[in-house]
PDB file of C-alpha atoms and ligand atoms in Angstrom:
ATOM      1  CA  UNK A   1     144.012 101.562  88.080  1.00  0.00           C
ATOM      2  CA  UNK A   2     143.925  98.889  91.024  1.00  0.00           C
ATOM      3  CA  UNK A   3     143.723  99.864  94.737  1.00  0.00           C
ATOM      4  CA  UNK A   4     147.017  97.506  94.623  1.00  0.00           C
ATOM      5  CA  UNK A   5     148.973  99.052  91.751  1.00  0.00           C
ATOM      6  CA  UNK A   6     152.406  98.928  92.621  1.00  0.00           C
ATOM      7  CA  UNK A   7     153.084 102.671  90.799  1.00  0.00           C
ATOM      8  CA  UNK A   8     150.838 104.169  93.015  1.00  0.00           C
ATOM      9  CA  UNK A   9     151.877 102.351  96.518  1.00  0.00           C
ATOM     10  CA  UNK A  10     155.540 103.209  95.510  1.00  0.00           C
ATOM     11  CA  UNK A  11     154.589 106.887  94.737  1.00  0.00           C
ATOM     12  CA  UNK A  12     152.195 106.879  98.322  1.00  0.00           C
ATOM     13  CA  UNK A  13     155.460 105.524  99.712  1.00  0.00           C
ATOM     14  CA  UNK A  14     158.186 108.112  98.496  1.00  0.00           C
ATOM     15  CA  UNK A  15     156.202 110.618  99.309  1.00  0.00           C
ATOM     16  CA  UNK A  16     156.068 109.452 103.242  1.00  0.00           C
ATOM     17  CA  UNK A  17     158.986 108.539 103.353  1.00  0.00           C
ATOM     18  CA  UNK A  18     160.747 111.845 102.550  1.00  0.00           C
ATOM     19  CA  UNK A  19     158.494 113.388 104.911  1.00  0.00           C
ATOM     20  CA  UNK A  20     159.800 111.113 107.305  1.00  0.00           C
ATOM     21  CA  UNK A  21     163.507 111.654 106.013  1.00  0.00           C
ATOM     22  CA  UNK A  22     163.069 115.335 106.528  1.00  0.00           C
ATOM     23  CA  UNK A  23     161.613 115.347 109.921  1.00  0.00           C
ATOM     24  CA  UNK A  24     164.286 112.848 110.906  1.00  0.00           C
ATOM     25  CA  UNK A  25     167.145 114.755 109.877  1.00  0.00           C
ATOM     26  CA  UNK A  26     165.747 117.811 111.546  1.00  0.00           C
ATOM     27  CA  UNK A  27     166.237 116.133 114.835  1.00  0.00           C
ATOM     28  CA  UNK A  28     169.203 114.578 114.191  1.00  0.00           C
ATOM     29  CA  UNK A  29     171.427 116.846 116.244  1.00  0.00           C
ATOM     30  CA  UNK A  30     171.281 116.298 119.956  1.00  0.00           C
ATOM     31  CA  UNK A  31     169.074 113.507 119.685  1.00  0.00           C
ATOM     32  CA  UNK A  32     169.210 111.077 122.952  1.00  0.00           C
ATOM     33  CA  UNK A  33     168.866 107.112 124.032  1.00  0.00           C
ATOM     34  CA  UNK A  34     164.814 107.084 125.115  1.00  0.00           C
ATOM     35  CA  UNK A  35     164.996 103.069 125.520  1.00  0.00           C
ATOM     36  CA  UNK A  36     166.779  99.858 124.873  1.00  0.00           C
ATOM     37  CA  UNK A  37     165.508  96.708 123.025  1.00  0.00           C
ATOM     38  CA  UNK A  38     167.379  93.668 122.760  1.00  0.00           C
ATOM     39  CA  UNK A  39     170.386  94.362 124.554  1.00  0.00           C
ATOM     40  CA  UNK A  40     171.777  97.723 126.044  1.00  0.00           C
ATOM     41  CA  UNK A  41     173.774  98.445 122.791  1.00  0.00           C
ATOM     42  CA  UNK A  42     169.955  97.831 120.868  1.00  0.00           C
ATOM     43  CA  UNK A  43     168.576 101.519 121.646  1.00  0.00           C
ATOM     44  CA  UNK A  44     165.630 103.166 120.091  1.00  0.00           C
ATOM     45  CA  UNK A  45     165.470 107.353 120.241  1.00  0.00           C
ATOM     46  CA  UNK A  46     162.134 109.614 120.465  1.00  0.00           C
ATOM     47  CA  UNK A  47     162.883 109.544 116.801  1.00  0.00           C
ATOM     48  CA  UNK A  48     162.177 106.042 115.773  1.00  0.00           C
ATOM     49  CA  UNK A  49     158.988 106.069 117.621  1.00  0.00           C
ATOM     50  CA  UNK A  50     157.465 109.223 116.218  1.00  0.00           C
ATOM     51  CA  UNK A  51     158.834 109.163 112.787  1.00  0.00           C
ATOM     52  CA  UNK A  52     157.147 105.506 112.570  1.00  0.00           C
ATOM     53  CA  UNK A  53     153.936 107.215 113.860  1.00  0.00           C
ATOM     54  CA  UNK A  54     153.948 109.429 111.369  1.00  0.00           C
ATOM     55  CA  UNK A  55     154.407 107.034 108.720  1.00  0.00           C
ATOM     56  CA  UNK A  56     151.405 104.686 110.131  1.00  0.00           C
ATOM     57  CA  UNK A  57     149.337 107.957 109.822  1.00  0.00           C
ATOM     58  CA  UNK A  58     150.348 108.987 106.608  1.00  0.00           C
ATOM     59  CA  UNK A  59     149.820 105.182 104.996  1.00  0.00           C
ATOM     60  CA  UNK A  60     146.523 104.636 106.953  1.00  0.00           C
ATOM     61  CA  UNK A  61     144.790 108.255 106.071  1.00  0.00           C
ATOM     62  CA  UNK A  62     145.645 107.431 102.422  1.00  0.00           C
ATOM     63  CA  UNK A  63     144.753 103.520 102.783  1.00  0.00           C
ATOM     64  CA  UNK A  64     142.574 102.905 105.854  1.00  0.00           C
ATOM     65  CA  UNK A  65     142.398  99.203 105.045  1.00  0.00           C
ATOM     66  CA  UNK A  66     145.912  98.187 104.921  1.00  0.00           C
ATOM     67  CA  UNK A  67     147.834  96.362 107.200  1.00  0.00           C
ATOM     68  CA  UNK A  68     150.901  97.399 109.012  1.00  0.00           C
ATOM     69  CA  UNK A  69     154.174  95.828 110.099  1.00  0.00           C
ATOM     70  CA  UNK A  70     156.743  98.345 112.313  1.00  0.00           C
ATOM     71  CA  UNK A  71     160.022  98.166 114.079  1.00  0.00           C
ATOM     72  CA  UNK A  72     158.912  99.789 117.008  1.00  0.00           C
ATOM     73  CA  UNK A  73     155.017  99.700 117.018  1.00  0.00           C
ATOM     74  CA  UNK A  74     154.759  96.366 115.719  1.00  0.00           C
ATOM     75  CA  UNK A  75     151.622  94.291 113.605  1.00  0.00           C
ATOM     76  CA  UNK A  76     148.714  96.557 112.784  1.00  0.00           C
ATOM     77  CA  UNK A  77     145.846  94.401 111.071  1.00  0.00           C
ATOM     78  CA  UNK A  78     143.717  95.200 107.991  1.00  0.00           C
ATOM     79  CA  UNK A  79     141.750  93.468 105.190  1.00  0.00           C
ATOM     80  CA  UNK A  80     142.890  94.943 102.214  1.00  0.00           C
ATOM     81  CA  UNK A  81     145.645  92.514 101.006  1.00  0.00           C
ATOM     82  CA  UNK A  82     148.379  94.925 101.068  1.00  0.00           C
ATOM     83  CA  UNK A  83     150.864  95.361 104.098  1.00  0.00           C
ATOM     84  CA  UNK A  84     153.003  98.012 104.324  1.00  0.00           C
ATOM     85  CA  UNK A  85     156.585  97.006 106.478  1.00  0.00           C
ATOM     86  CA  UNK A  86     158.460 100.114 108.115  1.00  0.00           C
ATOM     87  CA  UNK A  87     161.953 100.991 109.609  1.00  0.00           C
ATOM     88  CA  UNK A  88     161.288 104.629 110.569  1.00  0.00           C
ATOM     89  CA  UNK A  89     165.226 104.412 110.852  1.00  0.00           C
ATOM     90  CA  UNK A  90     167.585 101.648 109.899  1.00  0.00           C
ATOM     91  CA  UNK A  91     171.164 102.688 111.169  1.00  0.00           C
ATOM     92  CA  UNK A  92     169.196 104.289 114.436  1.00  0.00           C
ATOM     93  CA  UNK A  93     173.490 103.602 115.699  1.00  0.00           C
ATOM     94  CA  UNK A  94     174.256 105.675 113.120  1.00  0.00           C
ATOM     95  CA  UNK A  95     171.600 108.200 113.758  1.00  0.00           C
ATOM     96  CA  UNK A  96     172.734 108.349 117.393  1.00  0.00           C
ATOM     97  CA  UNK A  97     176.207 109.448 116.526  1.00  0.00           C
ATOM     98  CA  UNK A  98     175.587 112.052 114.170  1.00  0.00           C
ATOM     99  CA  UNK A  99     176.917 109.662 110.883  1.00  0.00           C
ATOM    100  CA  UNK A 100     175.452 109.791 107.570  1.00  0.00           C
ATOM    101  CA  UNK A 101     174.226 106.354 106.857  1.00  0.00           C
ATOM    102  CA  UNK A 102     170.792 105.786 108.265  1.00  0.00           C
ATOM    103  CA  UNK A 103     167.423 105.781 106.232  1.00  0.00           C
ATOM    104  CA  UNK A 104     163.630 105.457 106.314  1.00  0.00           C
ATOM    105  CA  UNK A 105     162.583 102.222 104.406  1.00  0.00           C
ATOM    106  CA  UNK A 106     159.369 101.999 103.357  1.00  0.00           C
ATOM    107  CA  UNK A 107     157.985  98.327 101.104  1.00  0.00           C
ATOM    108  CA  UNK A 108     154.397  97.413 100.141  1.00  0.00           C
ATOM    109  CA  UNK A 109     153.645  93.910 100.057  1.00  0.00           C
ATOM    110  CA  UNK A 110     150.541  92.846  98.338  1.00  0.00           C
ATOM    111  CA  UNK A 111     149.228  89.116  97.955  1.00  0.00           C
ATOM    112  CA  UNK A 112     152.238  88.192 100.260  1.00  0.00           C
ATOM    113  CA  UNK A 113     154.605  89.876  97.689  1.00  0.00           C
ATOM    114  CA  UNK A 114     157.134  92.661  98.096  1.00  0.00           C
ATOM    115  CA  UNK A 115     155.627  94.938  95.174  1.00  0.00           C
ATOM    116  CA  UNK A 116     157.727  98.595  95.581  1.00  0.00           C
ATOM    117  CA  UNK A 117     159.986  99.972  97.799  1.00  0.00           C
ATOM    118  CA  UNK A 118     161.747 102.962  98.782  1.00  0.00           C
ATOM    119  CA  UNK A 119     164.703 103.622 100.877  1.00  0.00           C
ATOM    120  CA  UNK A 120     165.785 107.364 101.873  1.00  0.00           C
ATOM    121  CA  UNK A 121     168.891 108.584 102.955  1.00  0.00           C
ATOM    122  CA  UNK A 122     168.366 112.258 104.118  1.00  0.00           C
ATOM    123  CA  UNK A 123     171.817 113.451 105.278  1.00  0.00           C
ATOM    124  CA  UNK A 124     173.657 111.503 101.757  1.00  0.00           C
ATOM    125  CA  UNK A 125     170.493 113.066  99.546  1.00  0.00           C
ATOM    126  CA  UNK A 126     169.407 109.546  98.373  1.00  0.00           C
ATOM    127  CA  UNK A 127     165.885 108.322  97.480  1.00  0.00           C
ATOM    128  CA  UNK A 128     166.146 104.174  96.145  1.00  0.00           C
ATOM    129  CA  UNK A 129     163.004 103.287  95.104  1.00  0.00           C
ATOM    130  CA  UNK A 130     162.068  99.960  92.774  1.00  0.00           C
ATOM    131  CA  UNK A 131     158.750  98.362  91.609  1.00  0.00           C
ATOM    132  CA  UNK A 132     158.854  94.424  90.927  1.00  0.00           C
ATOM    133  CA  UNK A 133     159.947  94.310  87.371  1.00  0.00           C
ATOM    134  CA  UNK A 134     160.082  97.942  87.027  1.00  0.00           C
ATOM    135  CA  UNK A 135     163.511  98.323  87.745  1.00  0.00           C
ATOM    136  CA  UNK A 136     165.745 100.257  90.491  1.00  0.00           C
ATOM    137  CA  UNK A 137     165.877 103.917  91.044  1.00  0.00           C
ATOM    138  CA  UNK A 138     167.901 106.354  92.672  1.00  0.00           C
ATOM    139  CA  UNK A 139     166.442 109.933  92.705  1.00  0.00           C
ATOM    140  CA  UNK A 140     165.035 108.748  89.467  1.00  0.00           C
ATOM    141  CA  UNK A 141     168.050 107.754  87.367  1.00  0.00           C
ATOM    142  CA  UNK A 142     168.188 103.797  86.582  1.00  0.00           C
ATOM    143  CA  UNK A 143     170.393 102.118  89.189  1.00  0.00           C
ATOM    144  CA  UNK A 144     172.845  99.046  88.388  1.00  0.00           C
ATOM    145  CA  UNK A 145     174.847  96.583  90.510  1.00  0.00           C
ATOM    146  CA  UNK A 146     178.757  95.834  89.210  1.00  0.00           C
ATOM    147  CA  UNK A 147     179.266  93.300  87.034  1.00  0.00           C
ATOM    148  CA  UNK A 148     180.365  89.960  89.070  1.00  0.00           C
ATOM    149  CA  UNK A 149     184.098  90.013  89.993  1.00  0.00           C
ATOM    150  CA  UNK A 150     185.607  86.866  91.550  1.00  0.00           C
ATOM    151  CA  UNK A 151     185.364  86.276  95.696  1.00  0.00           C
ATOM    152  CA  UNK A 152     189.096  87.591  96.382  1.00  0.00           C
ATOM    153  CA  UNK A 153     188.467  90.876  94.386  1.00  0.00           C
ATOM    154  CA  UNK A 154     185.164  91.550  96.128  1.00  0.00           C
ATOM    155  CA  UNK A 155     183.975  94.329  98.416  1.00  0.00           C
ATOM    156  CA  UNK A 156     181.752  93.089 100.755  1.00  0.00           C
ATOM    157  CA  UNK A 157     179.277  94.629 103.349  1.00  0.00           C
ATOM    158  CA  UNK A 158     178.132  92.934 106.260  1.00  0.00           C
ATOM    159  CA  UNK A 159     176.752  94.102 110.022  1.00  0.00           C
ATOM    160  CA  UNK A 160     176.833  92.378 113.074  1.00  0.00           C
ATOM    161  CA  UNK A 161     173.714  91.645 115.613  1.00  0.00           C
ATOM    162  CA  UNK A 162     172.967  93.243 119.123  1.00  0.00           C
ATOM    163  CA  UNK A 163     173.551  90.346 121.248  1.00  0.00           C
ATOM    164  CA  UNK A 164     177.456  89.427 121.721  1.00  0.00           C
ATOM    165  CA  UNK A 165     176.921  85.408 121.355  1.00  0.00           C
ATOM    166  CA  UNK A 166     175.452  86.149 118.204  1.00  0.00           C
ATOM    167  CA  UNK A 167     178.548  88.424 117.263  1.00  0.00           C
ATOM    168  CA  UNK A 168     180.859  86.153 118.518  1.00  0.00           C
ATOM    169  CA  UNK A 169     179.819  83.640 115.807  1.00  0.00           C
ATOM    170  CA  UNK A 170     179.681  86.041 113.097  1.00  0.00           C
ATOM    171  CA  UNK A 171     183.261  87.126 113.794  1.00  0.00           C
ATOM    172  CA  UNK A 172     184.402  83.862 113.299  1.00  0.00           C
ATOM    173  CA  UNK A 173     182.571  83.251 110.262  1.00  0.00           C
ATOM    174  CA  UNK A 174     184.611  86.580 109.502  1.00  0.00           C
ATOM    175  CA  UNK A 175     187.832  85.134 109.962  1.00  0.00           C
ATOM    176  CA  UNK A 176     187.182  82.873 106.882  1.00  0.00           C
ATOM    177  CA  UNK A 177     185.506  85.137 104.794  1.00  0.00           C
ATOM    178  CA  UNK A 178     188.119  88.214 105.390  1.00  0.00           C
ATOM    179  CA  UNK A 179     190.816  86.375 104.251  1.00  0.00           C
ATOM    180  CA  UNK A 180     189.488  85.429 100.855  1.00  0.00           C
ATOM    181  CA  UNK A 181     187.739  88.843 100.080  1.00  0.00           C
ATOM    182  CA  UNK A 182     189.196  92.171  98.471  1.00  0.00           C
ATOM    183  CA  UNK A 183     187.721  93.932 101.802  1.00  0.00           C
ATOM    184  CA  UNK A 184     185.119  94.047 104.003  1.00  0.00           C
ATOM    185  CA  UNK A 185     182.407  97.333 105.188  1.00  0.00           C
ATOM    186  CA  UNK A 186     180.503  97.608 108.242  1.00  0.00           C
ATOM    187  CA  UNK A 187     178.361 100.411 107.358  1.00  0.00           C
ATOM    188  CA  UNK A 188     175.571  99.861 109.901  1.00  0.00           C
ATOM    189  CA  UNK A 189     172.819 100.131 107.544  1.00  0.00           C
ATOM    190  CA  UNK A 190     171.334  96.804 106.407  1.00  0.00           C
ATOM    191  CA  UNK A 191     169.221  99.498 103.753  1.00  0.00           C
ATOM    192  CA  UNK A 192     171.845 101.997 103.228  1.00  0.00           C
ATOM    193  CA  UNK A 193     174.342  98.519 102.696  1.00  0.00           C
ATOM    194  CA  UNK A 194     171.517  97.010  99.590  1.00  0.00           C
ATOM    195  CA  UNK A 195     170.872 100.341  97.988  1.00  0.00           C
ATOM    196  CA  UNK A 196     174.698 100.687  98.261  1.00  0.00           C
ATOM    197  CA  UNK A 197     175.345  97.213  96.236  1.00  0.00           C
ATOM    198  CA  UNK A 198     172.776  98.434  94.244  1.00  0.00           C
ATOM    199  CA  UNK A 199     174.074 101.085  92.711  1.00  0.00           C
ATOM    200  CA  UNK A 200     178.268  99.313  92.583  1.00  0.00           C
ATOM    201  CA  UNK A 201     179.210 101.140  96.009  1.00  0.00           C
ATOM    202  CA  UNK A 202     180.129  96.788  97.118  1.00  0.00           C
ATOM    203  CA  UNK A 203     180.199  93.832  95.464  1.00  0.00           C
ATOM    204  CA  UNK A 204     178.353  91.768  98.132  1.00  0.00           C
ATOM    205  CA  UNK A 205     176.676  91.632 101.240  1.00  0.00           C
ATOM    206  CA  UNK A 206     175.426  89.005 103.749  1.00  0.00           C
ATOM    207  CA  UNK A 207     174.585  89.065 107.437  1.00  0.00           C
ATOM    208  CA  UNK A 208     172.078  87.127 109.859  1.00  0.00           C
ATOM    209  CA  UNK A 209     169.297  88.153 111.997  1.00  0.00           C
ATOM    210  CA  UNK A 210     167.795  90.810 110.068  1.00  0.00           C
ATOM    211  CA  UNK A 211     164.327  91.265 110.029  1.00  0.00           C
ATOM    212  CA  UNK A 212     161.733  92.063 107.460  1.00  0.00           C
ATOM    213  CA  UNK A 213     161.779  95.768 108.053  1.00  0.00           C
ATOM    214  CA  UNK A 214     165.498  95.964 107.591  1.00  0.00           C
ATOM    215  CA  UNK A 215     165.761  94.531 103.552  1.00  0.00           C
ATOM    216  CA  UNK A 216     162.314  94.199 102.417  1.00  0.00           C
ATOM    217  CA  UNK A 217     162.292  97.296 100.320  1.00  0.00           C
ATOM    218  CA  UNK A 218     165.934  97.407  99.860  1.00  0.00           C
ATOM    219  CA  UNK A 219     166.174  93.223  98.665  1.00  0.00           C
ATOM    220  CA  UNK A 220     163.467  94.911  95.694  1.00  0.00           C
ATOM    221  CA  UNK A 221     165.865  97.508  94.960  1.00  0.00           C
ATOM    222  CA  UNK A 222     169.215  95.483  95.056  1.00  0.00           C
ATOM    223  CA  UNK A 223     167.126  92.496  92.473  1.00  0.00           C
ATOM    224  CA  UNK A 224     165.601  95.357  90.471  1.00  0.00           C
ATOM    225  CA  UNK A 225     169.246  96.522  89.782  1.00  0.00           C
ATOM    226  CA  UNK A 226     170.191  93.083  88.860  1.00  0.00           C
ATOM    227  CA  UNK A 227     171.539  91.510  91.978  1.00  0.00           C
ATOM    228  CA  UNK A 228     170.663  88.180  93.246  1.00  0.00           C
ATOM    229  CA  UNK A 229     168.993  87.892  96.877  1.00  0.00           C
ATOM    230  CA  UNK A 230     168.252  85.552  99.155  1.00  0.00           C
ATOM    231  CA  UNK A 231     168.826  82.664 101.704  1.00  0.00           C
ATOM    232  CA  UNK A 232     170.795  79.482 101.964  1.00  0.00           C
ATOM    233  CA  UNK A 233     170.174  76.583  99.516  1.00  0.00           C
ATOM    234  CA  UNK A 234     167.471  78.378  97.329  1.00  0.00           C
ATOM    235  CA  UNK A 235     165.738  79.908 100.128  1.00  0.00           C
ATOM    236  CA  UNK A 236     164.125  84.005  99.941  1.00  0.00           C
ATOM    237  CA  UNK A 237     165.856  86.120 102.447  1.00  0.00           C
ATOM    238  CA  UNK A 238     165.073  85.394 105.798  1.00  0.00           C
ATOM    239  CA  UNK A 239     166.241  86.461 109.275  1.00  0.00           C
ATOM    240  CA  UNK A 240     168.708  83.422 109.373  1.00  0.00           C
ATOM    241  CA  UNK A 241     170.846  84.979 106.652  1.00  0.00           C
ATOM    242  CA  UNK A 242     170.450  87.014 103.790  1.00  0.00           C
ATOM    243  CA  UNK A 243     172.999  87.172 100.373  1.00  0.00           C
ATOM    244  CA  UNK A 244     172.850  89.547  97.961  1.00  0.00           C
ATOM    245  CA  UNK A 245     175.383  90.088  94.984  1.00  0.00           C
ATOM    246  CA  UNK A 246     175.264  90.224  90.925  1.00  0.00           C
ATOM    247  CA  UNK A 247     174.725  86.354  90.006  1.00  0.00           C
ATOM    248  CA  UNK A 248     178.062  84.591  90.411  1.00  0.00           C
ATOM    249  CA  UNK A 249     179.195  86.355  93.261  1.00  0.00           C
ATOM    250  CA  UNK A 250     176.171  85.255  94.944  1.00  0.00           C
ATOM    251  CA  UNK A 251     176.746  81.516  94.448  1.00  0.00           C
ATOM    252  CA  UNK A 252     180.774  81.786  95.108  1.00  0.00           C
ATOM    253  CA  UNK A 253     179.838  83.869  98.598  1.00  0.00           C
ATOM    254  CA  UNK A 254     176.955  81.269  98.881  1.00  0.00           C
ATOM    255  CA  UNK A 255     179.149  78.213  99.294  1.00  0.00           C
ATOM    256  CA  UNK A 256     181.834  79.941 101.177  1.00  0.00           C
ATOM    257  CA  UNK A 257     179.291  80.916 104.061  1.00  0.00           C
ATOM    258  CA  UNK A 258     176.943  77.430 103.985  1.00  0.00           C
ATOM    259  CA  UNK A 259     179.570  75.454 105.601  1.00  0.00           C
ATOM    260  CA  UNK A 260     180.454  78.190 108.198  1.00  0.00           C
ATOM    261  CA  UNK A 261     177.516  78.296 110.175  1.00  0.00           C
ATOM    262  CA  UNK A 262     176.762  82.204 109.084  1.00  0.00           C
ATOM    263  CA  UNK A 263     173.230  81.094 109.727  1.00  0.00           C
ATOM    264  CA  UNK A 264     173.466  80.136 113.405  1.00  0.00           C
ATOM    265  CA  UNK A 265     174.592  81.493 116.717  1.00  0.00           C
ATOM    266  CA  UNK A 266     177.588  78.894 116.780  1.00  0.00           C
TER     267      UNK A 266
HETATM  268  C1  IPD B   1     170.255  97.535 112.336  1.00  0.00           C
HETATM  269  C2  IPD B   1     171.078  97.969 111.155  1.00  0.00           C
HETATM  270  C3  IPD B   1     172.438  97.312 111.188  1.00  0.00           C
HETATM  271  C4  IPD B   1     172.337  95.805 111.239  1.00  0.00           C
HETATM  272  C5  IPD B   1     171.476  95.386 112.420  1.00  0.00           C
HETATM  273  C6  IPD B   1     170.109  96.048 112.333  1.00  0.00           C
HETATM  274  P1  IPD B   1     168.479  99.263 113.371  1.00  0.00           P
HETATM  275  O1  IPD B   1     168.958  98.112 112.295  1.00  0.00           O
HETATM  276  O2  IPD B   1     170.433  97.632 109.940  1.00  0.00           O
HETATM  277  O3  IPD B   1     173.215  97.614 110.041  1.00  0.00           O
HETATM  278  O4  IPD B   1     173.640  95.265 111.358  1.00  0.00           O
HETATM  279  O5  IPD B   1     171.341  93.984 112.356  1.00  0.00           O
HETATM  280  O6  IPD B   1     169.326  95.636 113.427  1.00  0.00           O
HETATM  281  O7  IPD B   1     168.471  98.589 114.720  1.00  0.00           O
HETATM  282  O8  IPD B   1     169.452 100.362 113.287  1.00  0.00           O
HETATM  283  O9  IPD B   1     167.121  99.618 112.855  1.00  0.00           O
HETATM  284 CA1   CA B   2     166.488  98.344 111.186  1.00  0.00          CA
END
């Protein structure tokens, strides 16, 4: 079996991560604001920074030779080809408040390639996990996105950035899209909102200025259960936008949000 084999970085990787899940949830109550990021509103607890500590440790005892990517600790180098990209917690809002929708996302990339992922949602009981071309996962039963349903009957998720130009733009890209939708979610988990498409909980989901650490284990899981990801105009997902829904849906969101300027700050 290779060093690379995506079974066994997925199976390294649910195994951390529910580690991580467990200790997170354990300090869920009374947790505090340590620091800010971004903006004020962009706040980071003790918890993100240890429970991504732990993860580097528990990756890098198993696989000293693999490179890291991390929210909060940042680029790690190493020379073995595969890169592991963490969110200790996605949701850290969420997490602050005592709400159920946060999780630990975990992906291994190899040769520049997302290759598995997992996604755990402690407090809901949820483990996503996929393998590229092994299909999507959640606590080990096969996971599905809902057939395609036309723009004005669909549910879709989105979130909103930190900084309030940026959200000022994406609520008026909102006033378009709202009208012409079934609904819309703001759950506040770009991972909890994929693995939630992924398994029929929406129909659809965009939003800008993500970064790799927010979808790049839950993009694997929402295509592995069938759902089409990615940019504008053919692009992967990026941190300009990213668009994820069961093929048809995808395209019909696609064109609504391209002339809109969902991938700018206005
Ligand atoms: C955030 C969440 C949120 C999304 C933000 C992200 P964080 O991640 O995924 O749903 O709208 O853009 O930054 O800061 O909680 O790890
Ligand atoms: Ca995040």
């Amino acid at each position: 079996m290779s060093t690379h084999d995506p079974a066994a970085l997925l199976a390294l990787a649910a195994e951390t991560g529910q580690e991580a899940g467990r200790v997170a949830a354990e300090g869920q109550a009374g947790i505090a604001v340590l620091d800010t990021k971004s903006t004020p509103t962009d706040v980071v607890t003790e918890m993100d920074r240890s429970v991504e500590e732990l993860i580097r440790k528990r990756l890098l005892t198993a696989r000293p030779d693999d490179s890291v990517l991390g929210e909060e600790g940042g680029r790690q180098a190493g020379s073995s080809g595969v890169r592991w990209i963490v969110d200790p917690i996605d949701g850290t809002v969420n997490y602050l408040y005592g709400r159920p929708d946060w999780a630990v996302s975990i992906a291994a990339e190899s040769g520049g390639e997302v290759v598995a992922g997992v996604v755990c949602v402690p407090v809901r009981g949820e483990v996503y996990t996929a393998t590229r071309g092994g299909g999507a996962f959640c606590n080990g039963e096969p996971i599905h996105v809902a057939p395609a349903v036309p723009l004005e009957m669909a549910l879709v998720d989105t979130g909103f950035g930190y900084s309030s130009a940026r959200r000022a733009q994406q609520a008026e890209v909102l006033r378009t899209v709202l009208p012409r939708v079934r609904d819309i979610r703001r759950g506040g988990s770009a991972c909890v909102d994929l693995c939630g498409l992924a398994r029929g909980r929406a129909n659809a989901y965009y939003e800008r200025g993500l970064n790799p650490w927010d979808w790049s284990a839950a993009a694997l899981i929402a295509e592995e259960a069938g759902a089409r990801v990615g940019g504008l105009h053919g692009a992967p997902p990026n941190s300009e936008l990213i668009i994820a829904a069961a093929p048809g849906l995808f395209e019909e969101l696609h064109d609504l949000l391209a002339p809109l300027g969902a991938d700018t700050d206005g």
